[in-house]
Coordinates of C-alpha atoms in Angstrom, one line a residue:
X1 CA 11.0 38.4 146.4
X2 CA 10.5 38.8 150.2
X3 CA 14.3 39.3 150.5
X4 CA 14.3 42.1 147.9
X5 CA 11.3 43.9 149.7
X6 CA 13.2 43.8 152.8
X7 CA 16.4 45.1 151.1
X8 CA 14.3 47.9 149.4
X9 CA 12.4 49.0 152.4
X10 CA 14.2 48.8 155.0
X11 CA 16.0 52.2 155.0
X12 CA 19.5 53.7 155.6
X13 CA 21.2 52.2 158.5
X14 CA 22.1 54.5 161.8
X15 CA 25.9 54.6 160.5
X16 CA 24.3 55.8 157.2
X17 CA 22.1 58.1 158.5
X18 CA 25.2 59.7 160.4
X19 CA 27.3 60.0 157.1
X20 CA 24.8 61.6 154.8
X21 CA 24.7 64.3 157.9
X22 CA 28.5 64.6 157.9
X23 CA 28.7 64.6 154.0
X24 CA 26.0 67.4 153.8
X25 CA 27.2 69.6 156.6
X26 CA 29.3 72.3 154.8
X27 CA 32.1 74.1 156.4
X28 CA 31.4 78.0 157.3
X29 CA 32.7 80.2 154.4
X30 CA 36.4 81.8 155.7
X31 CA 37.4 85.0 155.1
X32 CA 37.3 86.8 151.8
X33 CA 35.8 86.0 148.6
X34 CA 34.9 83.2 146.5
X35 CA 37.8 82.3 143.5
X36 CA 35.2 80.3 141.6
X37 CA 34.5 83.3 139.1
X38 CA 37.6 84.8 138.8
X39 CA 39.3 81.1 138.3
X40 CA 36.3 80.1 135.6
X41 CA 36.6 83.3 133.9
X42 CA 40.6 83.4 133.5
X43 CA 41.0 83.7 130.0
X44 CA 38.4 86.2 129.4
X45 CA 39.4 90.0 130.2
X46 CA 36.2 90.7 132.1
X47 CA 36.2 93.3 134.8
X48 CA 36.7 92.4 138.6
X49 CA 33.2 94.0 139.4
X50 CA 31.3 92.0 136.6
X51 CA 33.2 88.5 137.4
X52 CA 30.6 87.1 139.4
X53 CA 27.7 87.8 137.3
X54 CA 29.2 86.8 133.8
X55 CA 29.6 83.5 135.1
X56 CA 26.4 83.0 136.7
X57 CA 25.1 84.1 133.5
X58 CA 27.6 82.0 131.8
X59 CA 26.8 78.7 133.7
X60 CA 23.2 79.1 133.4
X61 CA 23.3 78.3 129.1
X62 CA 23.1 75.2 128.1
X63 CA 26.8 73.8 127.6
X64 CA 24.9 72.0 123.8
X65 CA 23.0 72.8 120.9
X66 CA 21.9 71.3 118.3
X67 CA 24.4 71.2 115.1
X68 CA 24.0 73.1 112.2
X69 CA 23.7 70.4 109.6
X70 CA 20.8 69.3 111.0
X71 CA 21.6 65.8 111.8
X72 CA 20.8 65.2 115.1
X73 CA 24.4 65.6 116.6
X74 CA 25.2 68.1 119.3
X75 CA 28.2 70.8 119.3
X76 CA 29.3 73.1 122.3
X77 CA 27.0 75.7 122.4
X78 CA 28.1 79.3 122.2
X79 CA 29.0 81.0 125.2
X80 CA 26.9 83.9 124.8
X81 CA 27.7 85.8 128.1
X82 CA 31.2 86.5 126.8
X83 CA 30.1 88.1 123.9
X84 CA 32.2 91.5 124.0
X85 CA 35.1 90.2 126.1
X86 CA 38.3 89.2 124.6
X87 CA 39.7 85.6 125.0
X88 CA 42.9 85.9 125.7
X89 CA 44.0 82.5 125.7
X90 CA 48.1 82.0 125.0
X91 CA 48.9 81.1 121.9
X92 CA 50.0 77.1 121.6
X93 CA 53.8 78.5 121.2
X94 CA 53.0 80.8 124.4
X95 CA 52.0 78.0 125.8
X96 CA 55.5 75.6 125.4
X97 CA 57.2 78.9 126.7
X98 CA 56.1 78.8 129.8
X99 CA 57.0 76.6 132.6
X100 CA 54.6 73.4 133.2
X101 CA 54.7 70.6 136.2
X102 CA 57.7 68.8 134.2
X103 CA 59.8 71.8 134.3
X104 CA 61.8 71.0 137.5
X105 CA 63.7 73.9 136.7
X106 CA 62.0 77.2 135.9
X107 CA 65.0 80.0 136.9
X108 CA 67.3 78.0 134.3
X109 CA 65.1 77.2 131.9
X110 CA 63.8 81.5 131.3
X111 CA 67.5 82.3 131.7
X112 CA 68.3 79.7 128.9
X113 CA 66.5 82.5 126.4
X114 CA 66.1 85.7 127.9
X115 CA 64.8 87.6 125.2
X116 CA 62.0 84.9 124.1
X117 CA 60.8 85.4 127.7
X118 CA 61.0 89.1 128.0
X119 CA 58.3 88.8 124.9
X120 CA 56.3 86.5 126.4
X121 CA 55.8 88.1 129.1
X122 CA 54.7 91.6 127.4
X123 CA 52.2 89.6 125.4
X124 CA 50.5 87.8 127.7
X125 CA 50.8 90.4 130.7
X126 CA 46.9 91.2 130.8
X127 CA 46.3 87.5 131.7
X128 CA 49.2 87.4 134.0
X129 CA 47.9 90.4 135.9
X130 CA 44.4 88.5 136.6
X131 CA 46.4 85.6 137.4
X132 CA 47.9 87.2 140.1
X133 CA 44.6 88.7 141.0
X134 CA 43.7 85.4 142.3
X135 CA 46.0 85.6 145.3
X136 CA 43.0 88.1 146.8
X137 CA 40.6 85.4 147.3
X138 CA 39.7 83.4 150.2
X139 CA 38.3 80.1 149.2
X140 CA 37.2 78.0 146.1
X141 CA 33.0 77.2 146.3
X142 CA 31.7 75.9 142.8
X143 CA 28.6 76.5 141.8
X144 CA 25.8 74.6 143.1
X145 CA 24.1 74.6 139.6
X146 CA 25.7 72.0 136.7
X147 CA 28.4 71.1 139.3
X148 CA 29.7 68.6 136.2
X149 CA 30.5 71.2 134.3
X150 CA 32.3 73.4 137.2
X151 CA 35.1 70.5 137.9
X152 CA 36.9 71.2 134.1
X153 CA 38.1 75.5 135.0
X154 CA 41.1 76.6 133.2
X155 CA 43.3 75.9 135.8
X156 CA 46.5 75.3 133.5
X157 CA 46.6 79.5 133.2
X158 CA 46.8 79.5 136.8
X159 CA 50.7 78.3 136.7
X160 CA 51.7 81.0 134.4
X161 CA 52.6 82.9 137.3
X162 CA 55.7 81.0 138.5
X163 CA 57.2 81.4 135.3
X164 CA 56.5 85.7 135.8
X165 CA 58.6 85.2 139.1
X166 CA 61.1 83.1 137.9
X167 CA 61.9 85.6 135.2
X168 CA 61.8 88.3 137.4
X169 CA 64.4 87.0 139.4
X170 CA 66.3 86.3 136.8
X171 CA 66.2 89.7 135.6
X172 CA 67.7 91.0 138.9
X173 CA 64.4 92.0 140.2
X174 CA 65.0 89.8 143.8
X175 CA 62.8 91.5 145.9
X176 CA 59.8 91.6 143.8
X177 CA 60.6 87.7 142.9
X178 CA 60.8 86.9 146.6
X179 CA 57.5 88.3 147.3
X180 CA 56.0 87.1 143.9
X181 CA 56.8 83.8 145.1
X182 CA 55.6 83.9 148.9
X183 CA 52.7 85.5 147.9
X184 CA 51.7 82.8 145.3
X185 CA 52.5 79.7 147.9
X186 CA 50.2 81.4 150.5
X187 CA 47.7 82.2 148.0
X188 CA 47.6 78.3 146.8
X189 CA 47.6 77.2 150.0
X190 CA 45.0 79.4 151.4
X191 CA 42.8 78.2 148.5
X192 CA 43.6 74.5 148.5
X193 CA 43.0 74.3 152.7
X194 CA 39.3 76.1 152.1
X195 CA 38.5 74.2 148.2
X196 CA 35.4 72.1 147.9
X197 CA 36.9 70.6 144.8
X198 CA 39.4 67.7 144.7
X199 CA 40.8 68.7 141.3
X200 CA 41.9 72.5 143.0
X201 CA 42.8 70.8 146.0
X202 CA 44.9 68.4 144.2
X203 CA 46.1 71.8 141.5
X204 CA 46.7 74.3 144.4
X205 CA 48.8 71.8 146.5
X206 CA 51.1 70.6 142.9
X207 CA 51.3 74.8 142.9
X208 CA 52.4 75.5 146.1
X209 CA 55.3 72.7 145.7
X210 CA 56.6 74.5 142.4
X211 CA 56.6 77.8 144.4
X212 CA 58.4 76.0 147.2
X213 CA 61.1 74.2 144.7
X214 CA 61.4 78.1 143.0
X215 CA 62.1 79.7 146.4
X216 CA 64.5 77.1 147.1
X217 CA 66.2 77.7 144.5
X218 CA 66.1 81.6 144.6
X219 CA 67.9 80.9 148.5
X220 CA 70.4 79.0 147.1
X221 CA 71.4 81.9 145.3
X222 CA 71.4 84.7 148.1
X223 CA 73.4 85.4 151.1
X224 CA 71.4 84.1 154.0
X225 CA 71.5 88.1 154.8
X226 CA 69.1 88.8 152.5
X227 CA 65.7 89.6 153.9
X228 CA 62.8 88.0 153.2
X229 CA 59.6 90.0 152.8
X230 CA 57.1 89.1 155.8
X231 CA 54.5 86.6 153.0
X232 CA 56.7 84.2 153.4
X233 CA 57.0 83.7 156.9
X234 CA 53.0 83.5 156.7
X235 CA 53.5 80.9 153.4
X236 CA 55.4 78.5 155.4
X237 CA 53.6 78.7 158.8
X238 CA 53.7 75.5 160.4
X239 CA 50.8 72.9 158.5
X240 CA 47.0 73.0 160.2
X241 CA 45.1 70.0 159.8
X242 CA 43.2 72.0 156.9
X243 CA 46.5 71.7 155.3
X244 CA 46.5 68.0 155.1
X245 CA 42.2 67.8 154.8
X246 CA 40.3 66.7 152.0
X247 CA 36.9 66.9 153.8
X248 CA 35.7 69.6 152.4
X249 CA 36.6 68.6 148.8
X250 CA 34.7 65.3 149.5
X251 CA 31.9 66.7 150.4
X252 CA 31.9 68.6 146.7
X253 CA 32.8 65.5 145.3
X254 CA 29.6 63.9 147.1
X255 CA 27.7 67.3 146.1
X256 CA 28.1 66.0 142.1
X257 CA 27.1 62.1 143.4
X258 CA 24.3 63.6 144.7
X259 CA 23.0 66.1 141.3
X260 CA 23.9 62.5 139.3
X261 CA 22.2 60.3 141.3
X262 CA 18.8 62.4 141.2
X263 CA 19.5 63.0 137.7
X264 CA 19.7 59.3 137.1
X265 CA 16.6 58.7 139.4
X266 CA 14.5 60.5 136.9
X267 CA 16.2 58.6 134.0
X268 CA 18.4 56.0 134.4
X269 CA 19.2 54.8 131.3
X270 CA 23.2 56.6 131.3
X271 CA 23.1 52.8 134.2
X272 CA 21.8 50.4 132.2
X273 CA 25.2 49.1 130.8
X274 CA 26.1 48.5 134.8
X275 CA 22.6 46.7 135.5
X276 CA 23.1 42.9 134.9
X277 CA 20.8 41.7 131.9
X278 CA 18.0 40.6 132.1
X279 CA 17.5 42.3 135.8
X280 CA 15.2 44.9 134.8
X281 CA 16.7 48.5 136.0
X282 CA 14.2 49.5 138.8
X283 CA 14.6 46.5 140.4
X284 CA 18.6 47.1 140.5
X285 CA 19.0 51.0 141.0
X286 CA 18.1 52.6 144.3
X287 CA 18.9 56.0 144.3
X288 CA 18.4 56.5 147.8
X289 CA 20.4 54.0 148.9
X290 CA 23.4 54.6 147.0
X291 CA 24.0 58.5 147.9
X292 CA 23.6 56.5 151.6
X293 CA 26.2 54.0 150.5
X294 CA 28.3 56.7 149.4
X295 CA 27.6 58.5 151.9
X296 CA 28.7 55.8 154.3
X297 CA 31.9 54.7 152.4
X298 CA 33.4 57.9 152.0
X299 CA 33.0 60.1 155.6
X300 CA 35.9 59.0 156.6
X301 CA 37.7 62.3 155.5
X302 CA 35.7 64.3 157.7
X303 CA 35.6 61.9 160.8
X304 CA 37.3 63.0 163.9
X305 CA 39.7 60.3 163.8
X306 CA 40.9 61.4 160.6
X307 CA 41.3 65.1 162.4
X308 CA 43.2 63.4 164.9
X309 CA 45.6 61.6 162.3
X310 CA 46.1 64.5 160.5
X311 CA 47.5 66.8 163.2
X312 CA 49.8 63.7 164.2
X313 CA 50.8 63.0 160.7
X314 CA 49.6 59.6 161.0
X315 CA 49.7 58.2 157.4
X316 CA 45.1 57.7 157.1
X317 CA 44.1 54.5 157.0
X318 CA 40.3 55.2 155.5
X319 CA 39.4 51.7 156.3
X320 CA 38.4 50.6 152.9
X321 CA 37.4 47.1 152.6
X322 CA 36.0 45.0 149.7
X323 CA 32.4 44.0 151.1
X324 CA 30.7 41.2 149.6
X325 CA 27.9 42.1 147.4
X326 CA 25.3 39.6 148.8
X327 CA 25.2 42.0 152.0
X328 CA 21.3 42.4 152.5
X329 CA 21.2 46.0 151.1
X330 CA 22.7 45.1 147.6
X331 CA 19.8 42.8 147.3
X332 CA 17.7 45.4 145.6
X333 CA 20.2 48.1 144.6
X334 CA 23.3 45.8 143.0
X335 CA 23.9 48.6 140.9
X336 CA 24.2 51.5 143.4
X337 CA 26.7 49.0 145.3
X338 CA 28.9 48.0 142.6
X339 CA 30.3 51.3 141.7
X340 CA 30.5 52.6 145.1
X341 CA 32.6 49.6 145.4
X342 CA 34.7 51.0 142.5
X343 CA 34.8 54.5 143.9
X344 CA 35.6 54.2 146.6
X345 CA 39.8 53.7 146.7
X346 CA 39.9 56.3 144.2
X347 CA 40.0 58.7 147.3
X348 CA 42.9 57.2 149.1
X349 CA 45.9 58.8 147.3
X350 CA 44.3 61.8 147.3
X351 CA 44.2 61.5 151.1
X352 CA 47.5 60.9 151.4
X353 CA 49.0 63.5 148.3
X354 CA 47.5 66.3 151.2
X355 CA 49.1 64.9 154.0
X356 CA 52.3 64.9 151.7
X357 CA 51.4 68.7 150.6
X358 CA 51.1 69.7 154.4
X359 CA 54.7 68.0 155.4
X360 CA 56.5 69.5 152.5
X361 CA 55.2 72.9 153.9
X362 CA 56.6 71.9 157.5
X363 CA 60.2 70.9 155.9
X364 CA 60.3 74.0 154.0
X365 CA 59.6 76.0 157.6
X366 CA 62.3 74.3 159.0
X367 CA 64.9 75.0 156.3
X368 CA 63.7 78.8 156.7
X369 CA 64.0 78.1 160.6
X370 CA 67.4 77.1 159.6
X371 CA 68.7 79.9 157.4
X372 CA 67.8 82.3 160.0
X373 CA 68.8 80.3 163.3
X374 CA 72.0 78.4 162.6
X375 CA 75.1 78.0 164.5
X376 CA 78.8 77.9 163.5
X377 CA 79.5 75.2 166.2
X378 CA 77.1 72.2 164.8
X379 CA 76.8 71.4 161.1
X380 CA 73.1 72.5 159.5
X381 CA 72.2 69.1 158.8
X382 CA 72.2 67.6 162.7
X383 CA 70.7 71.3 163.5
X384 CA 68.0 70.6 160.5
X385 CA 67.4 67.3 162.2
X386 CA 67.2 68.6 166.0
X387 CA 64.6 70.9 164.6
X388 CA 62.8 68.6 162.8
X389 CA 62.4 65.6 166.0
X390 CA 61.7 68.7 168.3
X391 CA 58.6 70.3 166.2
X392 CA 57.9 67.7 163.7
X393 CA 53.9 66.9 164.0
X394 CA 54.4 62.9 163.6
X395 CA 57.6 60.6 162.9
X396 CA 58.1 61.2 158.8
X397 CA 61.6 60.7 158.0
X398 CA 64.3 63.2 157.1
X399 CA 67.9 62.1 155.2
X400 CA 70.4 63.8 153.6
X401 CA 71.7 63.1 150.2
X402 CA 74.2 64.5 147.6
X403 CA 76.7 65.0 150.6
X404 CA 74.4 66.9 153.1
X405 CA 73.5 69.4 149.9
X406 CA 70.1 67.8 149.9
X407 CA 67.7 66.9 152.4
X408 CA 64.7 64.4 151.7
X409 CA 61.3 64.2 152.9
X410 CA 59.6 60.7 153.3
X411 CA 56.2 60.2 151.2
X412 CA 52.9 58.9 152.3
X413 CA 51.4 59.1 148.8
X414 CA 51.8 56.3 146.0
X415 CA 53.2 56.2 143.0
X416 CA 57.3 56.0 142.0
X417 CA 58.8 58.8 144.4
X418 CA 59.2 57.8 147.8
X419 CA 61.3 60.7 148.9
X420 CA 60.9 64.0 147.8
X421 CA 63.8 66.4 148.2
X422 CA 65.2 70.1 148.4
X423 CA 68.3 71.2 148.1
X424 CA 70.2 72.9 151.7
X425 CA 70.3 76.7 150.9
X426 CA 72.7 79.3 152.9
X427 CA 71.9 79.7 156.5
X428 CA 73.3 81.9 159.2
X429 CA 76.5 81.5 160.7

């Protein structure tokens, strides 16, 4: 009993302390406006100047009611701030048509059936339009209210655009596709550098690679002549370490730890299949203590070693390490360190998917570099590779496949692909 006191009372440690400062500490807002609304809101066709207040209105019903029948079972409740605006959701064969993360190749794919896309396009052009509205904002900032709700917006409508630009290509509309597509890869990237959410960090960066595979593409096809409007020079600046950062999505991600953990403080029965029987639940739960553990486990992603990784391109090693359970604080809060123990290397990909995100953009400035800058007396692929040691932020590998008709990029992230790869387009001779 003495050792459980002790673990109970004796308060976060200095390291702890530190975190739960770091953690809290929001980044200034950047320029421009907030996307949360407009994002939320996608399907609905409610005015610009109404956006923000239909979905604080929205977000402030409760998300359940009570069914009908009388039976004690809940049903989603109806969204009564959107009564009067239309949902204009694409239908499920709308849907199919356009191009989704599996579609490697959107140009051939809307030139396969012209005519099917011409339609879809037309009927679906309202939400397209707000779609492309999005590209005006300057940052992603959920809601501080029900933040468990705000981590499930519509984001699939968000993607609809590539497939616009990809048919406006194909149409013989270059210019306007060129400029479609910069302006949608510096849109996502803008909002996945200054998101507190990991699911739009993770969304915006998948985006911005589909916009980058598109333009490649769209290159491949063009004299290296042909001018490219001044977004895309801006699209594919060089990477800043707010490229490659999820510290500011963390510290949303700790935002929602922190709403459940006070929610559960009050009652923590959604716990009591994680307490082990018989232990009775307040002598297993700390609330406290877990947000510190959290807290603790995960600042990593804002630490200024990870800064300094990140603009070296020095694959992050958060340091994760499976500590023992019978460590004096666990004593009286088992619970709070058991899933923090499972949490935490559920960050770690995520980590390294941005770092990935931030050298794809860095390859696709070179090849841009490239198509603008080459020489007729050296071969573009030892030019691509002079240009890459020389302003390259760390030592990722670059190799050519398919001939020298395809260059590869070495991946930190893990899963199946190792490499990920773009095809050489035209440059200057």
């Amino acid at each position: 009993m003495t050792l459980w006191l002790v673990s109970r009372y004796r308060g976060p440690s200095a390291a702890q302390t530190a975190a739960l400062a770091l953690m809290q500490d929001r980044a200034p807002l950047p320029p421009g406006e907030n996307a949360f609304p407009a994002v939320w809101l996608l399907a609905y066709d409610v005015p610009q100047d109404q956006l923000e207040a239909v979905a604080e209105a929205d977000f402030a019903q409760p998300t359940l009611a009570t069914s009908p029948g009388g039976d004690g079972t809940f049903a989603a409740a109806p969204r009564a701030a959107l009564a009067g605006f239309q949902h204009q959701q694409p239908s499920r064969e709308d849907a199919q048509l356009f191009c989704n993360g599996n579609d490697t190749d959107c140009l051939d794919k809307v030139r396969a059936d012209p005519e099917s896309y011409d339609g879809l396009i037309e009927r679906n052009r309202e939400l397209l339009d707000r779609v492309v509205s999005l590209q005006s904002y300057g940052y992603y900032r959920s809601p501080q209210t029900n933040p468990t709700l705000a981590t499930l917006p519509p984001v699939q409508f968000a993607s609809y655009d590539l497939t616009r630009v990809a048919w406006q290509f194909a149409r013989g509309d270059v210019d306007e596709a060129l400029t479609g597509v910069c302006d949608g890869a510096q849109a996502w990237r803008r909002l996945g550098a200054n998101s507190d959410s990991l699911l739009i960090k993770s969304v915006n960066d998948a985006y911005t690679e589909r916009y980058i595979r598109l333009l490649a593409q769209m290159l491949g096809e063009l004299p290296a002549s042909h001018e490219l409007p001044g977004s895309c020079a801006a699209a594919f600046a060089p990477p800043a370490v707010a490229d490659a950062s999820i510290c500011e999505a963390m510290r949303g991600e700790f935002w929602i730890s922190r709403h459940h953990i006070s929610r559960l403080a009050i009652d923590p029965d959604p716990v009591k299949s994680k307490i082990p029987d018989p232990l009775p639940k307040r002598l297993a739960w700390d609330p406290d203590r877990s947000l510190a553990i959290l807290a603790e486990g995960n600042s990593w992603a804002c630490s200024d070693a990870t800064a300094s990784a990140l603009n070296d391109d020095v694959r992050v090693d958060p340091g994760h390490s499976r500590a023992s359970l019978w460590r004096l604080e666990c004593v009286a809060n088992p619970t709070g360190c058991m899933l923090a123990d499972i949490a935490f290397p559920a960050y770690d990909n995520y980590q390294w998917k941005a770092q990935d995100h931030a050298a794809r953009l860095e390859l696709m400035h070179a090849l841009l570099w490239l198509r603008s800058n080459a020489r007729a007396d050296e071969s573009p692929e030892a030019q691509l590779t002079g240009y890459w040691q020389q302003h390259r932020r760390g030592n990722r590998e670059l190799r050519f496949e398919d001939n020298g008709r395809t260059v590869a990029l070495q991946l930190y992230a893990d899963g199946p692909e190792k490499w990920w790869s773009l095809p050489l387009f035209p440059a200057a001779e």
